[in-house]
Amino acid sequence: SVDVKGDCAKKLWDQQKKGVDYNVYSRVDPEVKNHGELRVGYVYSKELIDACNDLPRIAGRAGVVHSLIETLGLLADVITISPRKGKEEEIQRFHSTDFIEFLHRINSVSDEEKVNTEEAELYGLSYDCPVQEGIYDCAALVAGATLTAAEALCEGICDVAINWCGGWHHAQRSSASGFCYINDIVLGILKLRETFSRIVYVDLDLHHGDGVEDAFSTTPHVLTLSLHKYSPGFFPGTGAASDVGLRRGKFYSVNIPLMDGIRDAQYYAVFKRVMSSVCTVYQPQAIVCQCGADGLAGDPMGAFNLTEVSYSDCLHHILDLKLPTLVLGGGGYSYSNTARCWAHLTAVAVGRKLPQEVPDHRYYMDYSPDFEMNIQAGNRPDLNKDEELMDICSRVAGDSELLSHLLKNDAVHMVS
Ligand SMILES: O=C(CCc1ccccc1NC(=O)c1cccc(C(F)(F)F)c1)NO
Ligand SMILES: [Zn+2]
């Protein structure tokens, strides 16, 4: 296929209009909103994909995602960056020594029986987070990939850095949770904090980004914003609208609890309203966005009714801020829908238009019966009420007023 770059897009497009058709999978349509030629770093290696392919519960997903992105020709528009492994002392910047030591120990155990159970329970290893051979090695690779992406942003190598193998937002300082073992997001944000003083973390996953919020709940230097399903008994159970952060971090944790069935238009309207007021007041210097795809229609989680459209609109909105942006994966249990969504988000970042049809490739059959690149919104009943959502938004906007009051009086904290 023709190696299409932004600059020759116009010529190619004109030729295509004249009927000269190149064998390109995706047409570069100048009308597609292009973020002025953002430099997009894409962190991956065969080793990273192979390691993530062995993760419990999402076995094989990393390969499906990367293969679709590669087949669509998107690697021609990114700067591919090979990840390093996270070093132990880096991982200790967040996680406790005893927890890391425990992960090391179970890393080499082959059969679970040898692991003493109450210790495993203490560290969150249970059904949700099975003891898995090589789990430390894999989690350290994933953390290293997110650190590599964050470093690329700090060094100005790229404007956007993507790691679809990252985004493990539940891991706590001394325990695994929601089968997240090492919190690569917290480590990535700590790396960005070496360069930036005010960072906004956005969590689009179906589940509340509790591990990241907890890590930064008492500091104003990281503002966490999470939109998630919030209902009795639904994991992790935190993230109520009243959860606004603690002490010096009060009002710097923002939570938007949602009900089942929410659809693209409403979801993006809420996101845009909250993100706009937060960013106007807080004036972030960098953005981290966790794009967990388990909110998509057709996900086995069976909760929200989103498609790639609302995820793309949210990322467009974030990229329009023209700030260094770290883009990460997360949940997503329909592999084909997760791959469709993250391929669209990669295309948004590089300003490419994607074809209607999934191109033929190794995992083509996973996309049956439609073999289309778009995700169909389901028709699950939407339990969200417009007035309730607008009420939450105005309350957050109200808190933003409070936040602006704090910022004025708290100049010491917000030294740029
Ligand atoms: O997606 C998550 C974690 C979901 C989780 C939390 C706690 C305990 C178990 C899980 N994972 C699942 O429920 C799960 C994992 C893989 C596949 C599925 C499926 F049933 F939806 F397919 C469900 N966080 O963003
Ligand atoms: Zn999730």
Tab-separated table of N, CA and C and ligand atoms in Angstrom, residues 57 128 169-170 178-179 205 207 235 290 294 299-301 331-333, ligand 1:
chain	number	residue	atom	x	y	z
A	57	ARG	N	-7.587	-13.618	31.811
A	57	ARG	CA	-8.861	-12.997	31.435
A	57	ARG	C	-8.813	-12.142	30.169
A	128	ASP	N	-10.185	-12.889	41.458
A	128	ASP	CA	-10.091	-11.773	40.489
A	128	ASP	C	-8.670	-11.633	39.981
A	169	HIS	N	-5.826	0.319	36.164
A	169	HIS	CA	-6.180	1.380	37.116
A	169	HIS	C	-6.606	0.920	38.516
A	170	HIS	N	-6.813	-0.378	38.773
A	170	HIS	CA	-7.271	-0.792	40.100
A	170	HIS	C	-6.133	-1.095	41.060
A	178	GLY	N	-8.963	-6.236	40.934
A	178	GLY	CA	-9.594	-6.224	39.609
A	178	GLY	C	-8.644	-6.704	38.533
A	179	PHE	N	-7.893	-7.707	38.858
A	179	PHE	CA	-6.768	-8.319	38.136
A	179	PHE	C	-5.821	-7.291	37.526
A	205	ASP	N	-12.905	4.107	31.374
A	205	ASP	CA	-13.258	2.697	31.587
A	205	ASP	C	-14.647	2.590	32.237
A	207	HIS	N	-15.354	0.880	34.714
A	207	HIS	CA	-15.164	0.808	36.174
A	207	HIS	C	-14.458	2.058	36.699
A	235	PHE	N	-18.450	-3.558	40.960
A	235	PHE	CA	-17.035	-3.362	41.297
A	235	PHE	C	-16.505	-2.011	40.808
A	290	GLN	N	-7.127	7.015	30.236
A	290	GLN	CA	-7.311	5.552	30.261
A	290	GLN	C	-8.560	5.272	29.456
A	294	ASP	N	-14.528	-1.528	28.032
A	294	ASP	CA	-15.623	-2.389	28.517
A	294	ASP	C	-16.933	-1.624	28.656
A	299	ASP	N	-20.052	-5.501	24.854
A	299	ASP	CA	-19.048	-6.065	25.780
A	299	ASP	C	-19.741	-7.055	26.713
A	300	PRO	N	-19.064	-8.171	27.073
A	300	PRO	CA	-19.699	-9.128	27.993
A	300	PRO	C	-20.111	-8.489	29.319
A	301	MET	N	-19.510	-7.335	29.681
A	301	MET	CA	-19.927	-6.646	30.907
A	301	MET	C	-21.399	-6.242	30.800
A	331	GLY	N	-9.759	-2.029	30.514
A	331	GLY	CA	-10.703	-3.139	30.336
A	331	GLY	C	-11.146	-3.234	28.882
A	332	GLY	N	-11.950	-4.260	28.621
A	332	GLY	CA	-12.438	-4.487	27.247
A	332	GLY	C	-12.404	-5.973	26.987
A	333	TYR	N	-13.607	-6.617	27.000
A	333	TYR	CA	-13.641	-8.088	27.019
A	333	TYR	C	-14.258	-8.679	25.763
B	1	LIG	O1	-12.393	-4.226	33.827
B	1	LIG	C1	-11.988	-4.068	34.968
B	1	LIG	C2	-11.894	-5.178	35.987
B	1	LIG	C3	-13.114	-6.049	35.964
B	1	LIG	C4	-13.103	-6.989	37.159
B	1	LIG	C5	-13.050	-6.480	38.412
B	1	LIG	C6	-13.101	-7.333	39.521
B	1	LIG	C7	-13.208	-8.690	39.332
B	1	LIG	C8	-13.239	-9.225	38.048
B	1	LIG	C9	-13.183	-8.366	36.961
B	1	LIG	N1	-13.188	-8.869	35.702
B	1	LIG	C10	-14.308	-9.394	35.163
B	1	LIG	O2	-15.355	-9.345	35.728
B	1	LIG	C11	-14.149	-9.965	33.821
B	1	LIG	C12	-12.909	-10.188	33.276
B	1	LIG	C13	-12.813	-10.769	32.001
B	1	LIG	C14	-13.944	-11.084	31.289
B	1	LIG	C15	-15.173	-10.807	31.862
B	1	LIG	C16	-16.384	-11.095	31.103
B	1	LIG	F1	-17.165	-11.935	31.784
B	1	LIG	F2	-17.015	-9.933	30.959
B	1	LIG	F3	-16.065	-11.620	29.913
B	1	LIG	C17	-15.311	-10.276	33.115
B	1	LIG	N2	-11.577	-2.863	35.397
B	1	LIG	O3	-11.564	-1.805	34.550
